[in-house]
Coordinates of C-alpha atoms in Angstrom, one line a residue:
Chain A
M1 CA -89.2 -15.5 4.9
S2 CA -88.3 -19.0 5.5
T3 CA -86.3 -21.9 3.4
K4 CA -89.2 -25.1 2.5
T5 CA -87.9 -28.2 2.6
L6 CA -88.0 -30.1 -0.1
S7 CA -89.2 -33.7 0.5
L8 CA -92.4 -35.5 -1.5
K9 CA -92.4 -35.8 -5.4
E10 CA -94.8 -33.3 -5.9
D11 CA -92.3 -30.6 -4.3
Y12 CA -89.9 -31.8 -7.1
E13 CA -92.5 -31.5 -9.4
K14 CA -93.6 -28.1 -8.5
L15 CA -90.0 -26.9 -9.0
L16 CA -89.3 -28.4 -12.3
S17 CA -92.0 -26.9 -13.6
S18 CA -91.4 -23.1 -12.0
Y19 CA -88.1 -22.8 -13.4
D20 CA -87.2 -22.8 -16.9
T21 CA -83.4 -21.6 -16.1
W22 CA -81.4 -23.3 -13.7
L23 CA -77.5 -22.2 -12.6
F24 CA -75.9 -24.4 -11.0
D25 CA -73.0 -23.9 -9.1
C26 CA -70.3 -26.7 -9.6
D27 CA -68.1 -27.8 -6.4
G28 CA -69.9 -29.2 -3.6
V29 CA -73.3 -29.2 -5.7
L30 CA -72.5 -31.7 -9.4
W31 CA -69.0 -33.0 -7.5
H32 CA -66.1 -32.6 -4.7
G33 CA -63.0 -32.3 -6.2
D34 CA -62.6 -35.2 -8.7
R35 CA -65.9 -37.3 -7.5
L36 CA -69.2 -36.9 -9.0
I37 CA -71.9 -36.2 -6.4
E38 CA -73.9 -39.2 -6.4
G39 CA -77.2 -39.1 -8.8
A40 CA -75.8 -35.3 -10.3
L41 CA -75.4 -36.7 -13.4
E42 CA -79.0 -38.4 -13.9
V43 CA -80.4 -35.1 -12.8
L44 CA -78.2 -33.0 -14.9
S45 CA -79.4 -35.6 -18.1
Y46 CA -82.9 -35.0 -16.9
L47 CA -83.2 -31.5 -17.1
R48 CA -81.9 -31.6 -20.5
S49 CA -83.8 -34.2 -21.9
Q50 CA -86.9 -32.2 -20.4
N51 CA -85.5 -29.2 -22.8
R52 CA -86.6 -31.0 -26.0
I53 CA -90.3 -30.6 -24.0
I54 CA -90.2 -27.4 -22.4
D55 CA -87.5 -25.4 -22.9
K56 CA -85.4 -25.7 -19.9
S57 CA -81.4 -24.4 -19.9
I58 CA -78.7 -25.1 -18.0
I59 CA -76.3 -22.8 -17.1
F60 CA -73.1 -23.6 -15.0
V61 CA -71.9 -20.6 -12.6
T62 CA -68.9 -21.2 -11.0
N63 CA -66.1 -18.5 -8.9
N64 CA -63.5 -21.0 -10.2
A65 CA -61.0 -18.8 -11.0
T66 CA -57.7 -21.2 -12.0
K67 CA -59.2 -22.4 -14.9
S68 CA -60.7 -20.5 -18.3
R69 CA -64.2 -21.9 -19.2
K70 CA -62.4 -23.8 -22.3
S71 CA -60.4 -25.4 -19.7
Y72 CA -62.9 -26.2 -17.0
K73 CA -64.9 -27.8 -19.7
G74 CA -62.1 -30.7 -19.8
K75 CA -63.4 -30.8 -16.1
F76 CA -66.7 -31.4 -17.4
D77 CA -65.6 -34.0 -20.2
K78 CA -63.6 -36.2 -17.7
L79 CA -66.4 -36.4 -15.2
G80 CA -69.0 -37.5 -18.1
V81 CA -70.8 -34.3 -17.6
Q82 CA -72.4 -32.7 -20.7
A83 CA -71.6 -28.9 -20.8
H84 CA -70.8 -26.4 -23.9
V85 CA -68.3 -24.0 -23.1
D86 CA -71.4 -21.4 -23.6
E87 CA -72.9 -22.6 -20.5
I88 CA -70.2 -21.9 -18.2
F89 CA -69.3 -19.0 -16.6
G90 CA -66.3 -18.5 -14.1
S91 CA -64.8 -15.7 -12.1
A92 CA -61.7 -15.9 -14.5
Y93 CA -64.4 -15.4 -17.6
A94 CA -66.3 -12.6 -15.8
S95 CA -63.1 -10.9 -14.7
A96 CA -61.8 -10.4 -17.7
V97 CA -64.8 -9.1 -19.5
Y98 CA -65.3 -6.6 -16.5
L99 CA -61.8 -5.0 -17.5
S100 CA -62.6 -4.5 -21.0
S101 CA -66.2 -4.0 -21.5
V102 CA -67.4 -2.8 -18.1
V103 CA -63.9 -0.5 -17.1
K104 CA -63.2 -0.4 -20.5
L105 CA -59.3 -0.4 -19.5
P106 CA -57.0 0.6 -22.7
K107 CA -55.9 -2.2 -24.5
D108 CA -52.4 -0.9 -24.5
K109 CA -52.3 -0.7 -20.2
K110 CA -50.9 -4.6 -18.7
V111 CA -53.1 -6.9 -15.6
Y112 CA -50.5 -7.6 -12.9
V113 CA -51.6 -11.1 -12.1
I114 CA -51.8 -12.8 -9.0
G115 CA -53.4 -16.1 -9.8
E116 CA -52.9 -19.3 -12.6
K117 CA -53.2 -20.4 -16.2
G118 CA -57.5 -19.5 -16.1
I119 CA -57.1 -15.9 -15.5
E120 CA -54.2 -15.6 -18.2
E121 CA -56.2 -17.4 -20.7
E122 CA -59.0 -15.4 -20.6
L123 CA -57.2 -12.0 -19.9
E124 CA -55.6 -13.1 -23.5
E125 CA -59.1 -13.8 -24.6
E126 CA -60.4 -10.2 -24.2
G127 CA -56.9 -9.1 -25.8
F128 CA -55.4 -8.1 -22.9
Q129 CA -50.9 -8.8 -21.7
H130 CA -50.3 -9.7 -18.5
L131 CA -47.7 -9.9 -16.2
G132 CA -47.1 -12.5 -13.2
G133 CA -49.2 -14.8 -12.9
T134 CA -47.5 -18.2 -14.3
D135 CA -44.4 -16.1 -15.3
P136 CA -41.7 -18.6 -13.7
E137 CA -39.7 -14.7 -12.8
D138 CA -42.4 -14.5 -10.3
N139 CA -42.8 -18.0 -9.5
T140 CA -40.0 -18.1 -6.6
L141 CA -39.1 -18.1 -3.5
A142 CA -36.2 -16.4 -3.9
P143 CA -36.3 -13.3 -1.2
F144 CA -37.5 -10.3 -3.5
K145 CA -35.4 -7.4 -3.9
I146 CA -36.9 -4.2 -4.0
E147 CA -34.0 -2.1 -5.1
N148 CA -34.0 -4.5 -8.1
F149 CA -37.3 -4.3 -9.2
K150 CA -38.6 -2.2 -12.0
L151 CA -42.0 -0.8 -12.1
D152 CA -43.9 -1.4 -15.5
P153 CA -45.8 2.2 -16.0
T154 CA -48.4 0.5 -18.1
V155 CA -49.6 -1.9 -15.5
G156 CA -53.4 -0.4 -15.4
A157 CA -54.9 -3.1 -13.3
V158 CA -54.1 -5.7 -10.8
L159 CA -56.1 -8.8 -10.9
C160 CA -56.5 -11.2 -8.3
G161 CA -57.6 -14.5 -7.4
L162 CA -56.6 -18.4 -6.7
D163 CA -53.3 -18.9 -6.6
T164 CA -52.1 -22.2 -5.2
S165 CA -48.2 -20.8 -6.1
I166 CA -48.6 -17.5 -3.8
N167 CA -45.4 -15.9 -2.6
Y168 CA -44.1 -13.1 -1.3
T169 CA -42.6 -11.6 -4.7
K170 CA -46.2 -11.8 -6.1
Y171 CA -47.3 -9.7 -2.9
C172 CA -44.6 -7.0 -3.4
K173 CA -45.0 -6.4 -6.7
A174 CA -48.7 -6.3 -6.7
Y175 CA -48.6 -3.8 -3.5
Q176 CA -46.0 -1.5 -5.7
Y177 CA -48.3 -1.4 -8.8
L178 CA -51.6 -0.7 -6.7
T179 CA -49.2 2.4 -4.6
R180 CA -46.9 3.7 -7.2
N181 CA -48.8 3.5 -10.6
E182 CA -51.6 5.9 -10.6
G183 CA -55.4 5.4 -11.2
C184 CA -54.3 1.2 -10.6
L185 CA -57.4 -1.1 -11.0
F186 CA -57.6 -3.7 -8.1
V187 CA -59.8 -6.3 -8.9
V188 CA -60.5 -9.5 -7.3
T189 CA -62.4 -12.7 -9.2
N190 CA -64.1 -13.5 -6.1
E191 CA -63.9 -13.7 -2.4
D192 CA -64.5 -17.1 -1.2
S193 CA -62.6 -17.6 2.0
T194 CA -62.2 -21.4 1.5
Y195 CA -63.2 -24.0 -0.9
P196 CA -63.9 -27.9 -0.7
A197 CA -60.7 -29.7 -1.7
G198 CA -61.5 -33.4 -1.5
P199 CA -61.6 -35.0 1.7
G200 CA -61.3 -31.3 3.2
I201 CA -61.3 -27.3 2.9
L202 CA -58.4 -25.1 1.9
P203 CA -58.3 -21.2 1.7
G204 CA -59.9 -19.4 -1.3
G205 CA -59.3 -16.5 -3.4
G206 CA -60.5 -13.8 -1.0
S207 CA -58.2 -15.6 1.5
I208 CA -55.3 -14.8 -1.3
L209 CA -56.2 -11.6 -2.0
A210 CA -56.3 -10.8 1.9
P211 CA -52.8 -9.6 2.6
L212 CA -53.3 -6.7 -0.4
V213 CA -56.4 -5.5 1.7
F214 CA -54.5 -5.2 4.9
S215 CA -51.6 -3.8 3.6
L216 CA -53.1 -1.1 1.1
R217 CA -56.1 -0.5 3.5
R218 CA -58.2 -1.0 0.2
N219 CA -61.0 -3.2 -0.4
A220 CA -60.8 -4.6 -4.4
T221 CA -64.0 -4.7 -6.7
A222 CA -65.3 -8.0 -6.6
I223 CA -66.5 -10.0 -9.6
G224 CA -67.8 -13.4 -8.6
K225 CA -70.7 -14.5 -7.1
P226 CA -72.5 -13.3 -4.9
N227 CA -71.8 -9.8 -7.3
Q228 CA -74.1 -9.3 -9.7
T229 CA -70.9 -8.0 -12.1
M230 CA -71.3 -12.3 -12.7
L231 CA -75.2 -12.3 -13.4
D232 CA -74.3 -9.0 -15.5
C233 CA -72.0 -11.1 -17.8
I234 CA -74.8 -14.2 -18.1
H235 CA -77.4 -11.3 -19.3
A236 CA -75.2 -10.6 -21.7
K237 CA -74.9 -14.0 -23.3
H238 CA -78.4 -15.6 -22.6
T239 CA -81.9 -14.5 -22.2
F240 CA -83.0 -15.2 -19.4
D241 CA -86.6 -14.1 -16.8
P242 CA -85.4 -13.8 -13.6
A243 CA -89.2 -14.8 -12.1
R244 CA -88.3 -18.6 -13.5
T245 CA -84.7 -18.8 -13.1
I246 CA -82.9 -20.7 -9.8
M247 CA -79.9 -21.1 -8.7
V248 CA -79.0 -24.2 -7.0
G249 CA -75.3 -23.6 -4.8
D250 CA -74.3 -24.8 -1.6
R251 CA -73.4 -21.9 -0.3
L252 CA -75.1 -19.3 1.9
E253 CA -72.7 -16.1 1.3
T254 CA -71.7 -16.7 -2.4
D255 CA -74.3 -18.7 -4.1
I256 CA -77.9 -18.2 -2.5
E257 CA -76.7 -14.1 -1.7
F258 CA -76.2 -14.4 -5.5
G259 CA -79.3 -15.4 -7.0
K260 CA -81.6 -13.7 -4.5
K261 CA -79.4 -10.2 -5.3
G262 CA -80.4 -10.6 -8.9
G263 CA -84.1 -11.6 -8.0
L264 CA -83.6 -15.3 -9.0
S265 CA -85.5 -18.1 -6.5
T266 CA -82.6 -20.2 -4.8
L267 CA -82.2 -23.9 -4.0
L268 CA -79.5 -24.5 -1.1
V269 CA -78.0 -28.0 -1.7
L270 CA -75.9 -30.0 1.8
T271 CA -73.4 -31.6 -0.4
G272 CA -71.2 -28.8 0.5
I273 CA -70.4 -26.3 2.6
T274 CA -73.0 -25.5 4.1
A275 CA -74.6 -28.1 7.4
S276 CA -78.7 -28.1 7.8
S277 CA -77.7 -26.2 11.1
D278 CA -76.1 -23.2 9.2
L279 CA -79.7 -22.2 8.5
D280 CA -81.0 -21.2 12.1
N281 CA -78.7 -18.2 12.0
V282 CA -78.8 -17.5 8.5
K283 CA -79.6 -13.5 7.3
P284 CA -82.4 -12.8 5.1
A285 CA -80.0 -12.0 2.1
Q286 CA -78.3 -15.3 2.4
T287 CA -82.1 -17.1 3.1
P288 CA -82.4 -20.2 0.5
D289 CA -86.2 -20.3 -0.8
F290 CA -85.6 -24.2 -1.0
V291 CA -82.7 -26.6 0.6
T292 CA -82.4 -30.4 0.0
Q293 CA -79.9 -32.5 1.0
S294 CA -78.2 -33.1 -2.6
L295 CA -78.8 -32.6 -5.8
G296 CA -79.4 -36.3 -6.3
D297 CA -82.7 -36.1 -4.8
L298 CA -84.1 -34.6 -8.1
R299 CA -83.6 -38.3 -9.1
I300 CA -87.4 -38.6 -7.7
L301 CA -88.7 -36.7 -10.9
A302 CA -87.2 -39.4 -13.4
N303 CA -88.3 -42.4 -10.7
I304 CA -84.5 -43.2 -11.2
Chain B
M1 CA -54.1 16.5 24.1
S2 CA -51.7 17.9 21.2
T3 CA -48.4 17.3 20.5
K4 CA -45.6 19.1 20.7
T5 CA -43.7 19.9 18.0
L6 CA -39.2 19.8 19.5
S7 CA -37.2 22.7 17.8
L8 CA -34.8 24.6 20.7
K9 CA -32.1 23.1 22.4
E10 CA -34.1 23.4 25.5
D11 CA -36.8 21.5 24.2
Y12 CA -34.3 18.7 23.8
E13 CA -32.8 19.1 27.4
K14 CA -36.3 19.4 28.8
L15 CA -36.8 15.9 27.3
L16 CA -33.4 14.3 28.1
S17 CA -34.1 15.3 31.9
S18 CA -37.7 13.8 31.9
Y19 CA -37.2 10.7 31.2
D20 CA -34.5 7.7 32.1
T21 CA -35.7 4.6 30.1
W22 CA -35.4 5.4 26.5
L23 CA -37.2 2.6 24.2
F24 CA -36.5 3.2 20.8
D25 CA -37.9 1.4 17.5
C26 CA -35.3 0.5 15.2
D27 CA -36.1 0.4 11.8
G28 CA -37.3 3.8 10.2
V29 CA -36.1 5.2 13.6
L30 CA -32.3 4.4 13.9
W31 CA -32.2 3.0 10.4
H32 CA -33.4 2.3 7.2
G33 CA -32.7 -1.5 6.0
D34 CA -29.0 -1.3 6.2
R35 CA -28.3 2.6 6.2
L36 CA -27.9 4.2 9.6
I37 CA -30.4 7.5 9.5
E38 CA -27.6 10.7 10.1
G39 CA -27.0 11.4 13.5
A40 CA -28.8 8.5 15.1
L41 CA -25.6 6.9 16.5
E42 CA -24.4 9.9 18.0
V43 CA -27.8 10.4 19.9
L44 CA -27.4 7.1 20.6
S45 CA -23.6 7.3 22.3
Y46 CA -24.6 10.4 23.8
L47 CA -27.6 8.9 25.8
R48 CA -25.1 5.8 26.9
S49 CA -22.6 8.8 27.8
Q50 CA -25.2 10.5 30.1
N51 CA -25.8 7.1 32.0
R52 CA -22.6 7.0 33.3
I53 CA -23.8 10.2 35.3
I54 CA -27.2 10.1 35.2
D55 CA -28.9 6.3 35.4
K56 CA -30.4 6.3 31.5
S57 CA -31.2 3.3 30.4
I58 CA -31.9 2.1 26.7
I59 CA -34.1 -0.6 25.2
F60 CA -34.3 -1.8 21.5
V61 CA -38.4 -2.7 20.9
T62 CA -39.1 -4.1 17.4
N63 CA -41.7 -5.8 15.9
N64 CA -39.2 -7.5 13.6
A65 CA -40.0 -11.2 13.7
T66 CA -37.5 -12.4 11.2
K67 CA -34.6 -12.7 13.4
S68 CA -34.1 -13.7 17.1
R69 CA -32.5 -11.5 19.8
K70 CA -29.0 -12.5 19.0
S71 CA -29.1 -12.3 15.6
Y72 CA -30.7 -9.1 15.6
K73 CA -27.5 -7.7 17.4
G74 CA -25.4 -8.6 14.6
K75 CA -27.6 -6.1 12.4
F76 CA -26.4 -3.5 15.5
D77 CA -22.9 -4.9 15.2
K78 CA -22.6 -4.4 11.3
L79 CA -24.2 -0.7 11.2
G80 CA -21.7 -0.1 14.5
V81 CA -24.3 0.8 16.8
Q82 CA -23.7 -0.4 20.3
A83 CA -26.0 -3.2 21.9
H84 CA -26.5 -5.6 24.1
V85 CA -28.8 -8.8 23.6
D86 CA -30.6 -8.0 27.1
E87 CA -31.3 -4.9 25.5
I88 CA -33.5 -6.0 22.6
F89 CA -37.2 -7.3 22.6
G90 CA -38.4 -8.9 19.5
S91 CA -41.5 -9.9 18.4
A92 CA -40.3 -13.4 18.0
Y93 CA -38.8 -13.9 21.5
A94 CA -41.7 -12.0 23.3
S95 CA -44.2 -14.7 21.1
A96 CA -42.2 -17.7 22.5
V97 CA -42.0 -16.1 25.8
Y98 CA -46.2 -15.6 25.9
L99 CA -46.6 -19.2 24.9
S100 CA -43.9 -20.5 27.4
S101 CA -44.9 -18.1 30.2
V102 CA -48.5 -16.5 29.7
V103 CA -50.1 -19.3 28.5
K104 CA -48.0 -22.0 29.6
L105 CA -48.4 -24.2 26.3
P106 CA -47.0 -27.8 27.4
K107 CA -43.7 -28.5 26.3
D108 CA -44.9 -32.0 24.5
K109 CA -47.0 -29.3 22.2
K110 CA -44.9 -28.6 19.0
V111 CA -45.2 -25.2 17.1
Y112 CA -46.6 -24.9 13.4
V113 CA -44.4 -21.8 12.1
I114 CA -45.1 -19.4 9.5
G115 CA -42.3 -17.7 9.6
E116 CA -38.4 -17.2 9.5
K117 CA -35.5 -18.4 11.2
G118 CA -35.6 -16.1 14.4
I119 CA -38.8 -17.4 15.4
E120 CA -37.7 -21.0 15.3
E121 CA -34.3 -19.8 17.6
E122 CA -36.8 -18.1 19.8
L123 CA -39.0 -21.1 20.4
E124 CA -36.0 -23.5 20.6
E125 CA -34.7 -21.2 23.2
E126 CA -38.0 -21.3 25.2
G127 CA -37.8 -25.9 24.5
F128 CA -39.9 -25.9 22.2
Q129 CA -40.5 -28.1 18.8
H130 CA -41.4 -26.5 15.7
L131 CA -42.7 -27.5 12.2
G132 CA -42.9 -25.6 8.9
G133 CA -40.8 -22.5 9.4
T134 CA -37.8 -22.7 7.3
D135 CA -38.2 -27.0 6.7
P136 CA -37.5 -27.7 3.3
E137 CA -41.0 -29.0 3.0
D138 CA -43.0 -26.7 3.8
N139 CA -40.8 -24.1 1.8
T140 CA -42.1 -24.7 -1.9
L141 CA -44.1 -24.2 -4.6
A142 CA -45.4 -27.7 -5.4
P143 CA -49.0 -28.2 -4.8
F144 CA -50.5 -28.9 -2.0
K145 CA -52.1 -32.1 -1.7
I146 CA -54.3 -32.4 1.2
E147 CA -54.9 -36.4 0.8
N148 CA -51.1 -36.6 1.3
F149 CA -51.1 -34.3 4.4
K150 CA -50.9 -36.2 7.7
L151 CA -52.2 -34.1 10.8
D152 CA -49.5 -33.7 13.7
P153 CA -52.1 -33.9 16.6
T154 CA -49.5 -32.6 19.0
V155 CA -49.6 -29.5 17.4
G156 CA -51.1 -26.9 20.2
A157 CA -50.0 -23.5 18.9
V158 CA -49.8 -22.1 15.0
L159 CA -47.4 -18.8 15.0
C160 CA -47.1 -16.6 12.3
G161 CA -44.9 -14.0 11.5
L162 CA -43.2 -12.4 8.7
D163 CA -42.8 -14.5 5.9
T164 CA -40.7 -13.8 2.5
S165 CA -41.2 -17.9 2.3
I166 CA -45.0 -17.6 2.4
N167 CA -46.5 -19.9 0.5
Y168 CA -49.9 -21.8 0.1
T169 CA -48.5 -25.1 1.7
K170 CA -48.1 -23.1 4.9
Y171 CA -51.2 -21.4 5.0
C172 CA -52.6 -24.9 4.3
K173 CA -51.3 -26.5 6.9
A174 CA -52.1 -24.0 9.2
Y175 CA -55.3 -24.3 8.3
Q176 CA -55.9 -27.7 9.0
Y177 CA -53.9 -27.1 12.5
L178 CA -56.5 -24.6 13.2
T179 CA -59.3 -26.5 12.1
R180 CA -58.7 -29.7 13.1
N181 CA -57.3 -30.0 16.4
E182 CA -59.0 -28.9 19.1
G183 CA -57.8 -25.6 21.5
C184 CA -54.8 -24.7 18.7
L185 CA -53.5 -21.8 19.5
F186 CA -53.8 -19.0 17.1
V187 CA -51.0 -16.5 17.8
V188 CA -49.1 -13.6 15.4
T189 CA -45.9 -11.8 16.2
N190 CA -47.4 -9.1 14.9
E191 CA -49.9 -6.9 13.4
D192 CA -47.7 -4.4 11.2
S193 CA -49.1 -4.0 7.8
T194 CA -46.1 -3.1 6.1
Y195 CA -42.5 -2.3 7.0
P196 CA -40.4 0.1 5.2
A197 CA -37.3 -1.9 3.2
G198 CA -34.8 0.0 2.0
P199 CA -35.8 2.3 -1.3
G200 CA -39.8 1.6 -0.6
I201 CA -42.4 -0.4 1.7
L202 CA -43.5 -3.8 1.7
P203 CA -46.5 -6.0 2.8
G204 CA -45.4 -7.0 6.8
G205 CA -46.2 -10.0 9.3
G206 CA -50.0 -8.7 10.0
S207 CA -50.5 -8.9 6.1
I208 CA -49.1 -12.4 5.8
L209 CA -51.5 -13.1 8.6
A210 CA -54.4 -12.2 7.0
P211 CA -54.9 -15.0 4.4
L212 CA -55.9 -17.2 8.1
V213 CA -57.9 -14.5 9.7
F214 CA -60.0 -14.5 6.2
S215 CA -60.1 -17.9 5.8
L216 CA -60.7 -19.0 9.7
R217 CA -62.4 -15.9 10.3
R218 CA -61.0 -15.9 13.6
N219 CA -58.8 -13.3 14.9
A220 CA -54.8 -14.3 16.1
T221 CA -53.7 -13.2 19.4
A222 CA -50.9 -10.2 18.7
I223 CA -47.7 -9.9 20.7
G224 CA -45.8 -7.6 19.4
K225 CA -46.2 -3.6 19.6
P226 CA -48.6 -1.8 20.1
N227 CA -49.7 -4.8 22.3
Q228 CA -49.0 -4.9 25.6
T229 CA -47.5 -8.5 25.6
M230 CA -44.4 -6.9 25.0
L231 CA -44.1 -4.1 27.4
D232 CA -44.7 -7.1 30.0
C233 CA -42.2 -8.8 28.0
I234 CA -39.8 -5.9 29.0
H235 CA -41.1 -5.3 32.5
A236 CA -40.2 -8.7 33.4
K237 CA -36.6 -8.4 32.5
H238 CA -36.1 -4.6 33.1
T239 CA -37.0 -2.2 36.1
F240 CA -38.5 1.2 35.0
D241 CA -41.1 3.6 36.1
P242 CA -43.6 4.2 33.4
A243 CA -43.6 8.0 34.3
R244 CA -40.1 8.3 33.4
T245 CA -39.8 6.2 30.3
I246 CA -39.9 7.4 26.5
M247 CA -41.0 5.2 23.6
V248 CA -39.1 6.4 20.5
G249 CA -41.0 5.9 17.2
D250 CA -42.0 6.1 13.8
R251 CA -45.5 4.5 13.4
L252 CA -48.9 6.0 15.0
E253 CA -50.4 3.1 15.2
T254 CA -47.6 0.7 16.7
D255 CA -44.9 2.6 18.2
I256 CA -47.0 5.5 19.9
E257 CA -49.9 3.6 20.5
F258 CA -47.9 1.1 22.5
G259 CA -46.3 3.5 24.5
K260 CA -49.4 5.6 24.9
K261 CA -51.3 1.8 26.2
G262 CA -48.4 1.5 29.0
G263 CA -48.8 5.0 30.5
L264 CA -45.4 6.0 28.7
S265 CA -44.2 9.2 27.3
T266 CA -44.0 9.2 23.3
L267 CA -42.0 10.9 20.5
L268 CA -42.8 10.7 17.3
V269 CA -40.1 10.7 14.1
L270 CA -40.9 11.3 11.1
T271 CA -38.0 9.1 8.9
G272 CA -39.7 6.6 8.9
I273 CA -43.6 5.5 8.2
T274 CA -45.5 8.4 9.4
A275 CA -45.1 12.1 7.9
S276 CA -46.1 15.2 9.2
S277 CA -49.8 15.1 7.7
D278 CA -50.4 12.4 9.0
L279 CA -51.1 13.9 12.5
D280 CA -53.8 16.3 10.9
N281 CA -56.2 13.4 11.5
V282 CA -54.2 11.4 14.7
K283 CA -56.6 9.7 16.5
P284 CA -56.3 10.1 20.5
A285 CA -54.7 7.1 21.3
Q286 CA -52.2 7.2 18.6
T287 CA -51.2 11.2 19.5
P288 CA -47.7 11.4 20.4
D289 CA -46.7 13.6 23.0
F290 CA -43.4 15.1 21.3
V291 CA -42.6 15.0 17.2
T292 CA -39.4 15.9 15.8
Q293 CA -38.0 15.1 12.3
S294 CA -35.0 12.5 13.5
L295 CA -33.9 11.1 16.0
G296 CA -30.3 13.1 14.6
D297 CA -32.2 16.1 16.0
L298 CA -31.1 14.9 19.4
R299 CA -27.5 16.0 18.1
I300 CA -28.0 19.7 19.4
L301 CA -28.2 18.3 23.2
A302 CA -24.2 17.2 22.6
N303 CA -23.6 20.2 20.2
I304 CA -22.2 18.0 17.5

């Protein structure tokens, strides 16, 4: 199967009429860091305006794990992008729902967090106590003294996500729980190797996880795109027909694979990680149905 | 090929008479953290006493990358183990020699270090300037701001080793050098997944490296055991006959594989990472020639 490059107004009109549910990745699609992608705002507004006539719905699906949905909504507000908390699905939220509803971790078990405030907030929403994360005791570059470490036997899961305060103490503690607490679950919000950060690219959640996978010789259960746990999470809250749903994203190995695995159609935009030349050797499982330079290209629909 | 379990006095006598050069791993063989393994001191003294009669030599080969040879000698001194700096081969030293003598990195190129003081000292001995490492600017949990980062175009290598002050700033900077400075070399002192630390096990140098390998999708050149760069380094300083040389270690995938790759004989001790049951499914390339519970077992030779 090959990818269709969209260019004519009729291409975009056909796209609009074929799909009722529009799933959007955010970073690299709607914005870069704190800068909106040109035209993205107008296109989202246009889709919402169509909603009044032909029931279109918009869902934001992000592997961002540093923010809870509530806090991520603040980013939409700041950039002037209309969004409701119920339309936002982040990997921190999906991970907390996974622990609570899928594997049903008992609520008297604690979660050791490598990650930021967003993970903690979503765990709290699901009724879990947590250790690590933003606790000042674990945000230190002081040497980790294993002889002073007290293992908490009630820790039943280690949940790892992007953590820009990552340090050796967190790795050491997570390693202890995963090797010494029997049955301790090992979950990662997402396995993104990198993410676009303003003028450059930085290591992502999957990279933060890597020392644990390497030292434990054990893989974590991954929640975010391309894994279907994220789609299950959306399904639990929204009704949609996969045949009339399209995933719009900038990454072949997360967004596009996620959409295809879930039986959705897929649109690749080139405003993020992926370059046009990356499509030359793309795997079938990551081949988008459609490609366009930028989400802003859809402005042609509204004659903007 | 199977492993011979040593038990009788004549087994040990045969061992002593078969090998003139004795390479010892340190942690898990001579000591655990700051505690000597029972009998290790007496056995080393006995081997040295034999030297007067039958030319035995002792070499310490460690993947420890946090200490320079000089500083590592301090550990020997503190524990009362006789050693000369020339007998000590650490992976920080071997890495600096690799950059200087094997790939001949020009001396006007700088090395970005993820690692501790030992790596910096050995780089300085070889005449290299370095960034990162123990520099307070890079030992911070403050957010990394890529927009404030000034890429140094003279950085020609990233050298990574165990760094118990690891943090996101170091990963981000190393990532920038390896993606933006053309031809930048990527070297790791050793790929140990873990190391024994007193009463427990902690993530090792290979685990610290893992986020870079994952985010870059590129492997580093590894210097320490089981890689032969370490043996080349020993060869450059000492004359020995591989057929009459034995490597004594506690790890199948580093010490034993190192010895076998280099055509040496190998003795596994069970005072470190490896348990007797691990030999049930051992790979041919990691099957030791001999196994004994502890280096202290060799006391039988001296009737101690």
